[in-house]
Amino acid sequence: MCVPSFYGSAISNWKWDVTSLFSGLVREYTFHLLFAFKPIHIEQLALFIAERMDDLVEGLVKTSPQALLTTELMKEYEAVDLESLVPTNSARISSLLHTIQSIIPELYVPNARKNELEQVAKLLEEEMNKEVPRAFLAQALLRDLSVEPELSSYADQLQQRLGEIRQENTPR
């Protein structure tokens, strides 16, 4: 999410400062969660960061300080087309499937199970490449892959992508 677009034109003068501060908050708390193993509840953290951002923006609007990171200083970032940097859903799916297929030969399971998993991954790839994948089949295949601990996180990510595909194909 680009923080300035959420708050609108009221903070356009400080959009880069706000973005930097938001990024710093997220980065620091992510460090404490993932690397320092601090027991912070994610929901509480999200609410805390959102409220602090609201406080920050309210303070900027109230006091109108001079921006530190001006549009002129950040012009090389202004020129970046961020939309082109975000991988498409199909690119993410392809990458996840490729990762799964590369992990299967390295699994510490009998060769018969490796063969099954390779077939499951191939069927899943074929199904996910369809314009409208059959959810019941994809979910069954994903369940089979997720049984293997080394593949479960990738299967979970593919499950999310499948949900996004279904959402995109739902008439509104």
Tab-separated table of N, CA and C in Angstrom:
chain	number	residue	atom	x	y	z
A	1	MET	N	0.846	-1.180	0.000
A	1	MET	CA	0.000	0.000	0.000
A	1	MET	C	0.884	1.232	0.000
A	2	CYS	N	0.557	2.169	-0.784
A	2	CYS	CA	1.251	3.453	-0.767
A	2	CYS	C	0.527	4.333	0.236
A	3	VAL	N	1.185	4.665	1.329
A	3	VAL	CA	0.555	5.399	2.420
A	3	VAL	C	-0.077	6.710	1.962
A	4	PRO	N	0.618	7.538	1.174
A	4	PRO	CA	0.014	8.816	0.786
A	4	PRO	C	-1.328	8.673	0.067
A	5	SER	N	-1.505	7.661	-0.752
A	5	SER	CA	-2.777	7.531	-1.468
A	5	SER	C	-3.906	7.251	-0.495
A	6	PHE	N	-3.615	6.639	0.633
A	6	PHE	CA	-4.640	6.370	1.637
A	6	PHE	C	-5.098	7.660	2.300
A	7	TYR	N	-4.167	8.564	2.579
A	7	TYR	CA	-4.494	9.798	3.282
A	7	TYR	C	-4.903	10.938	2.359
A	8	GLY	N	-4.682	10.796	1.087
A	8	GLY	CA	-5.138	11.795	0.137
A	8	GLY	C	-4.211	12.987	0.005
A	9	SER	N	-4.760	14.021	-0.601
A	9	SER	CA	-3.942	15.187	-0.942
A	9	SER	C	-3.518	16.012	0.268
A	10	ALA	N	-4.118	15.781	1.411
A	10	ALA	CA	-3.772	16.569	2.607
A	10	ALA	C	-2.299	16.435	2.969
A	11	ILE	N	-1.684	15.324	2.613
A	11	ILE	CA	-0.273	15.124	2.971
A	11	ILE	C	0.637	15.051	1.755
A	12	SER	N	0.168	15.518	0.622
A	12	SER	CA	0.972	15.399	-0.596
A	12	SER	C	2.351	16.043	-0.450
A	13	ASN	N	2.480	17.083	0.346
A	13	ASN	CA	3.793	17.717	0.544
A	13	ASN	C	4.776	16.799	1.264
A	14	TRP	N	4.257	15.882	2.070
A	14	TRP	CA	5.107	15.012	2.890
A	14	TRP	C	4.998	13.536	2.481
A	15	LYS	N	4.556	13.280	1.266
A	15	LYS	CA	4.292	11.884	0.887
A	15	LYS	C	5.517	10.993	1.029
A	16	TRP	N	6.690	11.484	0.705
A	16	TRP	CA	7.889	10.658	0.803
A	16	TRP	C	8.340	10.511	2.250
A	17	ASP	N	8.170	11.541	3.049
A	17	ASP	CA	8.496	11.435	4.477
A	17	ASP	C	7.563	10.432	5.155
A	18	VAL	N	6.268	10.522	4.863
A	18	VAL	CA	5.291	9.599	5.449
A	18	VAL	C	5.581	8.164	5.007
A	19	THR	N	5.878	7.991	3.742
A	19	THR	CA	6.188	6.657	3.232
A	19	THR	C	7.425	6.091	3.919
A	20	SER	N	8.440	6.897	4.123
A	20	SER	CA	9.668	6.445	4.784
A	20	SER	C	9.414	6.075	6.239
A	21	LEU	N	8.643	6.891	6.918
A	21	LEU	CA	8.341	6.596	8.317
A	21	LEU	C	7.514	5.319	8.451
A	22	PHE	N	6.552	5.144	7.561
A	22	PHE	CA	5.736	3.932	7.557
A	22	PHE	C	6.621	2.713	7.304
A	23	SER	N	7.470	2.808	6.316
A	23	SER	CA	8.374	1.716	5.984
A	23	SER	C	9.280	1.368	7.172
A	24	GLY	N	9.772	2.384	7.847
A	24	GLY	CA	10.627	2.159	9.016
A	24	GLY	C	9.891	1.454	10.141
A	25	LEU	N	8.664	1.872	10.396
A	25	LEU	CA	7.855	1.209	11.428
A	25	LEU	C	7.654	-0.268	11.098
A	26	VAL	N	7.233	-0.529	9.888
A	26	VAL	CA	6.966	-1.905	9.469
A	26	VAL	C	8.243	-2.740	9.533
A	27	ARG	N	9.326	-2.207	9.021
A	27	ARG	CA	10.606	-2.940	9.010
A	27	ARG	C	11.065	-3.274	10.433
A	28	GLU	N	10.995	-2.300	11.318
A	28	GLU	CA	11.472	-2.513	12.685
A	28	GLU	C	10.624	-3.536	13.426
A	29	TYR	N	9.321	-3.417	13.337
A	29	TYR	CA	8.463	-4.395	14.016
A	29	TYR	C	8.562	-5.777	13.379
A	30	THR	N	8.760	-5.837	12.080
A	30	THR	CA	8.954	-7.128	11.418
A	30	THR	C	10.215	-7.800	11.948
A	31	PHE	N	11.265	-7.025	12.135
A	31	PHE	CA	12.494	-7.567	12.717
A	31	PHE	C	12.215	-8.184	14.085
A	32	HIS	N	11.499	-7.442	14.937
A	32	HIS	CA	11.228	-7.942	16.284
A	32	HIS	C	10.387	-9.210	16.259
A	33	LEU	N	9.468	-9.285	15.323
A	33	LEU	CA	8.622	-10.478	15.203
A	33	LEU	C	9.397	-11.681	14.679
A	34	LEU	N	10.113	-11.494	13.585
A	34	LEU	CA	10.713	-12.622	12.879
A	34	LEU	C	12.084	-13.034	13.383
A	35	PHE	N	12.872	-12.077	13.829
A	35	PHE	CA	14.247	-12.404	14.181
A	35	PHE	C	14.529	-12.339	15.683
A	36	ALA	N	13.823	-11.490	16.386
A	36	ALA	CA	14.003	-11.414	17.830
A	36	ALA	C	12.936	-12.241	18.554
A	37	PHE	N	12.009	-12.807	17.785
A	37	PHE	CA	10.967	-13.698	18.306
A	37	PHE	C	10.164	-13.077	19.447
A	38	LYS	N	9.845	-11.808	19.299
A	38	LYS	CA	9.027	-11.121	20.303
A	38	LYS	C	7.567	-11.537	20.117
A	39	PRO	N	6.882	-11.855	21.210
A	39	PRO	CA	5.492	-12.323	21.104
A	39	PRO	C	4.499	-11.165	20.942
A	40	ILE	N	4.496	-10.595	19.774
A	40	ILE	CA	3.594	-9.477	19.485
A	40	ILE	C	2.441	-10.013	18.643
A	41	HIS	N	1.224	-9.699	19.061
A	41	HIS	CA	0.049	-10.130	18.304
A	41	HIS	C	-0.061	-9.284	17.034
A	42	ILE	N	-0.181	-9.950	15.905
A	42	ILE	CA	-0.189	-9.285	14.600
A	42	ILE	C	-1.328	-8.271	14.509
A	43	GLU	N	-2.519	-8.649	14.960
A	43	GLU	CA	-3.667	-7.739	14.871
A	43	GLU	C	-3.434	-6.480	15.693
A	44	GLN	N	-2.865	-6.650	16.901
A	44	GLN	CA	-2.569	-5.493	17.747
A	44	GLN	C	-1.496	-4.615	17.107
A	45	LEU	N	-0.516	-5.257	16.505
A	45	LEU	CA	0.550	-4.517	15.842
A	45	LEU	C	0.001	-3.704	14.672
A	46	ALA	N	-0.830	-4.330	13.852
A	46	ALA	CA	-1.410	-3.623	12.700
A	46	ALA	C	-2.211	-2.412	13.163
A	47	LEU	N	-3.015	-2.595	14.186
A	47	LEU	CA	-3.810	-1.481	14.720
A	47	LEU	C	-2.898	-0.394	15.289
A	48	PHE	N	-1.867	-0.793	16.006
A	48	PHE	CA	-0.922	0.162	16.591
A	48	PHE	C	-0.245	1.001	15.507
A	49	ILE	N	0.243	0.329	14.456
A	49	ILE	CA	0.916	1.053	13.374
A	49	ILE	C	-0.067	1.978	12.661
A	50	ALA	N	-1.272	1.503	12.400
A	50	ALA	CA	-2.270	2.345	11.730
A	50	ALA	C	-2.590	3.581	12.569
A	51	GLU	N	-2.740	3.398	13.870
A	51	GLU	CA	-3.038	4.543	14.742
A	51	GLU	C	-1.862	5.513	14.811
A	52	ARG	N	-0.640	5.008	14.823
A	52	ARG	CA	0.528	5.891	14.861
A	52	ARG	C	0.648	6.665	13.550
A	53	MET	N	0.314	6.028	12.453
A	53	MET	CA	0.327	6.726	11.168
A	53	MET	C	-0.725	7.832	11.163
A	54	ASP	N	-1.887	7.546	11.730
A	54	ASP	CA	-2.921	8.580	11.836
A	54	ASP	C	-2.412	9.754	12.676
A	55	ASP	N	-1.741	9.430	13.802
A	55	ASP	CA	-1.168	10.481	14.653
A	55	ASP	C	-0.145	11.298	13.875
A	56	LEU	N	0.712	10.613	13.126
A	56	LEU	CA	1.745	11.284	12.342
A	56	LEU	C	1.124	12.239	11.327
A	57	VAL	N	0.164	11.748	10.585
A	57	VAL	CA	-0.466	12.576	9.552
A	57	VAL	C	-1.192	13.751	10.191
A	58	GLU	N	-1.891	13.501	11.281
A	58	GLU	CA	-2.592	14.594	11.974
A	58	GLU	C	-1.598	15.663	12.415
A	59	GLY	N	-0.441	15.240	12.927
A	59	GLY	CA	0.593	16.184	13.347
A	59	GLY	C	1.164	16.969	12.180
A	60	LEU	N	1.398	16.307	11.058
A	60	LEU	CA	1.921	17.006	9.880
A	60	LEU	C	0.936	18.053	9.380
A	61	VAL	N	-0.316	17.682	9.299
A	61	VAL	CA	-1.336	18.616	8.808
A	61	VAL	C	-1.471	19.790	9.773
A	62	LYS	N	-1.378	19.510	11.062
A	62	LYS	CA	-1.539	20.543	12.091
A	62	LYS	C	-0.378	21.532	12.117
A	63	THR	N	0.854	21.025	11.999
A	63	THR	CA	2.022	21.904	12.154
A	63	THR	C	2.667	22.332	10.846
A	64	SER	N	2.355	21.670	9.748
A	64	SER	CA	2.886	21.981	8.416
A	64	SER	C	4.401	22.194	8.377
A	65	PRO	N	5.186	21.210	8.815
A	65	PRO	CA	6.641	21.379	8.744
A	65	PRO	C	7.133	21.277	7.304
A	66	GLN	N	8.341	21.716	7.094
A	66	GLN	CA	8.976	21.602	5.777
A	66	GLN	C	9.262	20.121	5.513
A	67	ALA	N	8.937	19.647	4.308
A	67	ALA	CA	9.221	18.260	3.939
A	67	ALA	C	10.728	18.057	3.837
A	68	LEU	N	11.203	16.906	4.296
A	68	LEU	CA	12.619	16.572	4.168
A	68	LEU	C	12.885	15.877	2.839
A	69	LEU	N	12.031	14.936	2.496
A	69	LEU	CA	12.171	14.202	1.233
A	69	LEU	C	11.213	14.825	0.219
A	70	THR	N	11.695	15.799	-0.482
A	70	THR	CA	10.868	16.524	-1.445
A	70	THR	C	10.726	15.741	-2.744
A	71	THR	N	9.769	16.131	-3.544
A	71	THR	CA	9.576	15.512	-4.856
A	71	THR	C	10.840	15.649	-5.695
A	72	GLU	N	11.514	16.776	-5.578
A	72	GLU	CA	12.758	16.997	-6.319
A	72	GLU	C	13.834	15.995	-5.899
A	73	LEU	N	13.973	15.786	-4.594
A	73	LEU	CA	14.964	14.823	-4.110
A	73	LEU	C	14.618	13.383	-4.506
A	74	MET	N	13.341	13.109	-4.654
A	74	MET	CA	12.884	11.739	-4.895
A	74	MET	C	12.449	11.513	-6.338
A	75	LYS	N	12.908	12.364	-7.247
A	75	LYS	CA	12.424	12.295	-8.631
A	75	LYS	C	12.699	10.955	-9.310
A	76	GLU	N	13.806	10.277	-8.957
A	76	GLU	CA	14.056	8.972	-9.586
A	76	GLU	C	13.019	7.942	-9.150
A	77	TYR	N	12.480	8.089	-7.941
A	77	TYR	CA	11.419	7.189	-7.486
A	77	TYR	C	10.085	7.567	-8.112
A	78	GLU	N	9.881	8.836	-8.323
A	78	GLU	CA	8.652	9.312	-8.951
A	78	GLU	C	8.520	8.748	-10.361
A	79	ALA	N	9.656	8.504	-11.014
A	79	ALA	CA	9.646	8.034	-12.402
A	79	ALA	C	9.384	6.533	-12.515
A	80	VAL	N	9.461	5.797	-11.406
A	80	VAL	CA	9.278	4.341	-11.441
A	80	VAL	C	7.801	4.004	-11.603
A	81	ASP	N	7.521	3.114	-12.548
A	81	ASP	CA	6.161	2.612	-12.739
A	81	ASP	C	5.977	1.417	-11.810
A	82	LEU	N	5.416	1.658	-10.638
A	82	LEU	CA	5.290	0.609	-9.628
A	82	LEU	C	4.394	-0.540	-10.079
A	83	GLU	N	3.389	-0.245	-10.862
A	83	GLU	CA	2.487	-1.302	-11.329
A	83	GLU	C	3.237	-2.362	-12.124
A	84	SER	N	4.229	-1.949	-12.888
A	84	SER	CA	4.971	-2.912	-13.705
A	84	SER	C	5.891	-3.797	-12.860
A	85	LEU	N	6.152	-3.397	-11.612
A	85	LEU	CA	7.020	-4.185	-10.743
A	85	LEU	C	6.283	-5.276	-9.988
A	86	VAL	N	4.961	-5.183	-9.935
A	86	VAL	CA	4.158	-6.158	-9.205
A	86	VAL	C	3.890	-7.346	-10.110
A	87	PRO	N	4.335	-8.537	-9.679
A	87	PRO	CA	4.108	-9.701	-10.534
A	87	PRO	C	2.618	-10.009	-10.660
A	88	THR	N	2.244	-10.485	-11.811
A	88	THR	CA	0.848	-10.859	-12.027
A	88	THR	C	0.553	-12.136	-11.255
A	89	ASN	N	-0.718	-12.407	-11.080
A	89	ASN	CA	-1.128	-13.623	-10.400
A	89	ASN	C	-0.583	-14.845	-11.127
A	90	SER	N	-0.644	-14.840	-12.459
A	90	SER	CA	-0.154	-16.001	-13.214
A	90	SER	C	1.355	-16.165	-13.054
A	91	ALA	N	2.100	-15.068	-12.953
A	91	ALA	CA	3.545	-15.165	-12.739
A	91	ALA	C	3.851	-15.745	-11.363
A	92	ARG	N	3.075	-15.343	-10.367
A	92	ARG	CA	3.267	-15.881	-9.018
A	92	ARG	C	2.965	-17.376	-8.999
A	93	ILE	N	1.871	-17.751	-9.644
A	93	ILE	CA	1.495	-19.167	-9.701
A	93	ILE	C	2.583	-19.972	-10.381
A	94	SER	N	3.060	-19.489	-11.498
A	94	SER	CA	4.107	-20.183	-12.239
A	94	SER	C	5.364	-20.348	-11.384
A	95	SER	N	5.746	-19.316	-10.688
A	95	SER	CA	6.930	-19.361	-9.833
A	95	SER	C	6.751	-20.364	-8.694
A	96	LEU	N	5.585	-20.350	-8.062
A	96	LEU	CA	5.323	-21.285	-6.964
A	96	LEU	C	5.330	-22.726	-7.453
A	97	LEU	N	4.701	-22.962	-8.601
A	97	LEU	CA	4.679	-24.316	-9.152
A	97	LEU	C	6.092	-24.786	-9.515
A	98	HIS	N	6.871	-23.902	-10.081
A	98	HIS	CA	8.254	-24.237	-10.427
A	98	HIS	C	9.049	-24.583	-9.165
A	99	THR	N	8.839	-23.822	-8.115
A	99	THR	CA	9.534	-24.088	-6.854
A	99	THR	C	9.140	-25.454	-6.301
A	100	ILE	N	7.856	-25.749	-6.309
A	100	ILE	CA	7.378	-27.048	-5.834
A	100	ILE	C	8.019	-28.169	-6.642
A	101	GLN	N	8.001	-28.007	-7.959
A	101	GLN	CA	8.557	-29.054	-8.825
A	101	GLN	C	10.057	-29.234	-8.598
A	102	SER	N	10.748	-28.177	-8.231
A	102	SER	CA	12.192	-28.300	-7.990
A	102	SER	C	12.492	-28.911	-6.620
A	103	ILE	N	11.568	-28.818	-5.689
A	103	ILE	CA	11.773	-29.359	-4.344
A	103	ILE	C	11.480	-30.860	-4.305
A	104	ILE	N	10.500	-31.310	-5.057
A	104	ILE	CA	10.048	-32.704	-4.989
A	104	ILE	C	11.188	-33.711	-5.134
A	105	PRO	N	12.092	-33.570	-6.115
A	105	PRO	CA	13.168	-34.569	-6.230
A	105	PRO	C	14.087	-34.630	-5.014
A	106	GLU	N	14.133	-33.556	-4.223
A	106	GLU	CA	15.018	-33.490	-3.065
A	106	GLU	C	14.359	-33.981	-1.775
A	107	LEU	N	13.072	-34.283	-1.816
A	107	LEU	CA	12.363	-34.710	-0.612
A	107	LEU	C	12.896	-36.049	-0.113
A	108	TYR	N	12.853	-36.192	1.181
A	108	TYR	CA	13.272	-37.445	1.792
A	108	TYR	C	12.044	-38.332	1.968
A	109	VAL	N	11.541	-38.828	0.848
A	109	VAL	CA	10.389	-39.727	0.802
A	109	VAL	C	10.701	-40.821	-0.212
A	110	PRO	N	9.963	-41.935	-0.154
A	110	PRO	CA	10.213	-42.997	-1.141
A	110	PRO	C	10.004	-42.486	-2.573
A	111	ASN	N	10.696	-43.116	-3.507
A	111	ASN	CA	10.598	-42.713	-4.917
A	111	ASN	C	9.163	-42.779	-5.438
A	112	ALA	N	8.389	-43.755	-4.971
A	112	ALA	CA	6.992	-43.866	-5.407
A	112	ALA	C	6.218	-42.610	-5.007
A	113	ARG	N	6.494	-42.123	-3.800
A	113	ARG	CA	5.814	-40.892	-3.338
A	113	ARG	C	6.289	-39.695	-4.152
A	114	LYS	N	7.572	-39.635	-4.471
A	114	LYS	CA	8.090	-38.550	-5.312
A	114	LYS	C	7.382	-38.553	-6.661
A	115	ASN	N	7.200	-39.734	-7.243
A	115	ASN	CA	6.504	-39.839	-8.528
A	115	ASN	C	5.064	-39.342	-8.412
A	116	GLU	N	4.388	-39.735	-7.329
A	116	GLU	CA	3.022	-39.254	-7.095
A	116	GLU	C	2.994	-37.737	-7.013
A	117	LEU	N	3.906	-37.180	-6.227
A	117	LEU	CA	3.951	-35.727	-6.038
A	117	LEU	C	4.254	-35.007	-7.347
A	118	GLU	N	5.135	-35.575	-8.147
A	118	GLU	CA	5.432	-34.970	-9.450
A	118	GLU	C	4.192	-34.968	-10.335
A	119	GLN	N	3.423	-36.058	-10.312
A	119	GLN	CA	2.177	-36.114	-11.088
A	119	GLN	C	1.155	-35.120	-10.549
A	120	VAL	N	1.069	-35.030	-9.229
A	120	VAL	CA	0.146	-34.073	-8.612
A	120	VAL	C	0.524	-32.653	-9.032
A	121	ALA	N	1.804	-32.334	-8.959
A	121	ALA	CA	2.268	-30.991	-9.331
A	121	ALA	C	1.985	-30.706	-10.803
A	122	LYS	N	2.171	-31.701	-11.660
A	122	LYS	CA	1.907	-31.515	-13.090
A	122	LYS	C	0.412	-31.287	-13.331
A	123	LEU	N	-0.436	-32.090	-12.690
A	123	LEU	CA	-1.892	-31.906	-12.818
A	123	LEU	C	-2.314	-30.531	-12.291
A	124	LEU	N	-1.721	-30.154	-11.172
A	124	LEU	CA	-2.044	-28.853	-10.594
A	124	LEU	C	-1.638	-27.729	-11.538
A	125	GLU	N	-0.475	-27.852	-12.139
A	125	GLU	CA	-0.017	-26.841	-13.089
A	125	GLU	C	-0.990	-26.735	-14.262
A	126	GLU	N	-1.402	-27.862	-14.789
A	126	GLU	CA	-2.354	-27.859	-15.903
A	126	GLU	C	-3.664	-27.192	-15.488
A	127	GLU	N	-4.124	-27.512	-14.295
A	127	GLU	CA	-5.395	-26.955	-13.822
A	127	GLU	C	-5.286	-25.456	-13.562
A	128	MET	N	-4.188	-25.043	-12.932
A	128	MET	CA	-4.017	-23.626	-12.599
A	128	MET	C	-3.799	-22.774	-13.847
A	129	ASN	N	-3.343	-23.384	-14.932
A	129	ASN	CA	-3.134	-22.639	-16.177
A	129	ASN	C	-4.421	-22.454	-16.970
A	130	LYS	N	-5.494	-23.092	-16.543
A	130	LYS	CA	-6.772	-22.903	-17.219
A	130	LYS	C	-7.323	-21.531	-16.868
A	131	GLU	N	-8.118	-20.986	-17.772
A	131	GLU	CA	-8.691	-19.657	-17.524
A	131	GLU	C	-9.514	-19.653	-16.237
A	132	VAL	N	-10.296	-20.706	-16.041
A	132	VAL	CA	-11.069	-20.849	-14.815
A	132	VAL	C	-10.785	-22.243	-14.253
A	133	PRO	N	-9.803	-22.337	-13.335
A	133	PRO	CA	-9.477	-23.646	-12.767
A	133	PRO	C	-10.657	-24.201	-11.962
A	134	ARG	N	-10.776	-25.518	-11.984
A	134	ARG	CA	-11.801	-26.168	-11.171
A	134	ARG	C	-11.296	-26.183	-9.734
A	135	ALA	N	-11.962	-25.434	-8.890
A	135	ALA	CA	-11.502	-25.245	-7.515
A	135	ALA	C	-11.432	-26.560	-6.754
A	136	PHE	N	-12.423	-27.417	-6.902
A	136	PHE	CA	-12.429	-28.666	-6.145
A	136	PHE	C	-11.220	-29.525	-6.478
A	137	LEU	N	-10.835	-29.566	-7.756
A	137	LEU	CA	-9.684	-30.368	-8.176
A	137	LEU	C	-8.384	-29.728	-7.686
A	138	ALA	N	-8.259	-28.440	-7.881
A	138	ALA	CA	-7.045	-27.744	-7.434
A	138	ALA	C	-6.878	-27.883	-5.923
A	139	GLN	N	-7.954	-27.756	-5.173
A	139	GLN	CA	-7.865	-27.874	-3.719
A	139	GLN	C	-7.461	-29.282	-3.294
A	140	ALA	N	-7.990	-30.294	-3.967
A	140	ALA	CA	-7.606	-31.673	-3.648
A	140	ALA	C	-6.121	-31.890	-3.921
A	141	LEU	N	-5.641	-31.373	-5.028
A	141	LEU	CA	-4.228	-31.514	-5.372
A	141	LEU	C	-3.343	-30.746	-4.380
A	142	LEU	N	-3.791	-29.568	-4.004
A	142	LEU	CA	-3.033	-28.773	-3.040
A	142	LEU	C	-2.980	-29.456	-1.677
A	143	ARG	N	-4.091	-30.082	-1.275
A	143	ARG	CA	-4.091	-30.817	-0.003
A	143	ARG	C	-3.052	-31.930	-0.025
A	144	ASP	N	-2.966	-32.635	-1.146
A	144	ASP	CA	-1.984	-33.717	-1.252
A	144	ASP	C	-0.557	-33.171	-1.140
A	145	LEU	N	-0.289	-32.058	-1.782
A	145	LEU	CA	1.051	-31.463	-1.697
A	145	LEU	C	1.357	-30.958	-0.287
A	146	SER	N	0.358	-30.386	0.362
A	146	SER	CA	0.594	-29.765	1.671
A	146	SER	C	0.871	-30.780	2.777
A	147	VAL	N	0.639	-32.058	2.498
A	147	VAL	CA	0.971	-33.098	3.476
A	147	VAL	C	2.475	-33.125	3.736
A	148	GLU	N	3.239	-32.817	2.718
A	148	GLU	CA	4.698	-32.802	2.862
A	148	GLU	C	5.121	-31.460	3.459
A	149	PRO	N	5.759	-31.463	4.623
A	149	PRO	CA	6.114	-30.208	5.300
A	149	PRO	C	6.913	-29.238	4.426
A	150	GLU	N	7.792	-29.762	3.586
A	150	GLU	CA	8.629	-28.903	2.746
A	150	GLU	C	7.816	-28.188	1.664
A	151	LEU	N	6.625	-28.687	1.372
A	151	LEU	CA	5.792	-28.114	0.305
A	151	LEU	C	4.593	-27.337	0.832
A	152	SER	N	4.311	-27.461	2.121
A	152	SER	CA	3.060	-26.910	2.652
A	152	SER	C	2.934	-25.396	2.502
A	153	SER	N	4.010	-24.654	2.720
A	153	SER	CA	3.887	-23.195	2.609
A	153	SER	C	3.629	-22.776	1.161
A	154	TYR	N	4.228	-23.501	0.214
A	154	TYR	CA	3.999	-23.191	-1.202
A	154	TYR	C	2.565	-23.553	-1.601
A	155	ALA	N	2.074	-24.668	-1.070
A	155	ALA	CA	0.684	-25.064	-1.339
A	155	ALA	C	-0.278	-24.026	-0.757
A	156	ASP	N	0.036	-23.510	0.429
A	156	ASP	CA	-0.809	-22.474	1.042
A	156	ASP	C	-0.836	-21.210	0.180
A	157	GLN	N	0.321	-20.829	-0.342
A	157	GLN	CA	0.375	-19.643	-1.203
A	157	GLN	C	-0.414	-19.858	-2.490
A	158	LEU	N	-0.334	-21.059	-3.045
A	158	LEU	CA	-1.133	-21.367	-4.242
A	158	LEU	C	-2.617	-21.358	-3.919
A	159	GLN	N	-2.964	-21.798	-2.725
A	159	GLN	CA	-4.367	-21.759	-2.290
A	159	GLN	C	-4.867	-20.312	-2.283
A	160	GLN	N	-4.035	-19.400	-1.817
A	160	GLN	CA	-4.401	-17.976	-1.821
A	160	GLN	C	-4.587	-17.474	-3.254
A	161	ARG	N	-3.690	-17.843	-4.143
A	161	ARG	CA	-3.792	-17.436	-5.548
A	161	ARG	C	-5.076	-17.984	-6.152
A	162	LEU	N	-5.416	-19.224	-5.834
A	162	LEU	CA	-6.653	-19.829	-6.328
A	162	LEU	C	-7.859	-19.023	-5.851
A	163	GLY	N	-7.826	-18.603	-4.598
A	163	GLY	CA	-8.907	-17.763	-4.070
A	163	GLY	C	-9.022	-16.449	-4.820
A	164	GLU	N	-7.881	-15.856	-5.175
A	164	GLU	CA	-7.883	-14.610	-5.939
A	164	GLU	C	-8.458	-14.824	-7.340
A	165	ILE	N	-8.111	-15.955	-7.958
A	165	ILE	CA	-8.646	-16.264	-9.283
A	165	ILE	C	-10.155	-16.410	-9.210
A	166	ARG	N	-10.627	-17.122	-8.204
A	166	ARG	CA	-12.074	-17.305	-8.043
A	166	ARG	C	-12.763	-15.971	-7.842
A	167	GLN	N	-12.149	-15.098	-7.061
A	167	GLN	CA	-12.716	-13.790	-6.797
A	167	GLN	C	-12.778	-12.955	-8.094
A	168	GLU	N	-11.718	-13.029	-8.894
A	168	GLU	CA	-11.684	-12.297	-10.164
A	168	GLU	C	-12.758	-12.790	-11.120
A	169	ASN	N	-13.073	-14.079	-11.050
A	169	ASN	CA	-14.035	-14.669	-11.984
A	169	ASN	C	-15.460	-14.677	-11.459
A	170	THR	N	-15.676	-14.128	-10.271
A	170	THR	CA	-17.017	-14.049	-9.723
A	170	THR	C	-17.734	-12.839	-10.292
A	171	PRO	N	-18.918	-13.044	-10.892
A	171	PRO	CA	-19.663	-11.906	-11.430
A	171	PRO	C	-20.062	-10.963	-10.309
A	172	ARG	N	-20.011	-9.676	-10.609
A	172	ARG	CA	-20.348	-8.668	-9.575
A	172	ARG	C	-21.660	-8.031	-9.862
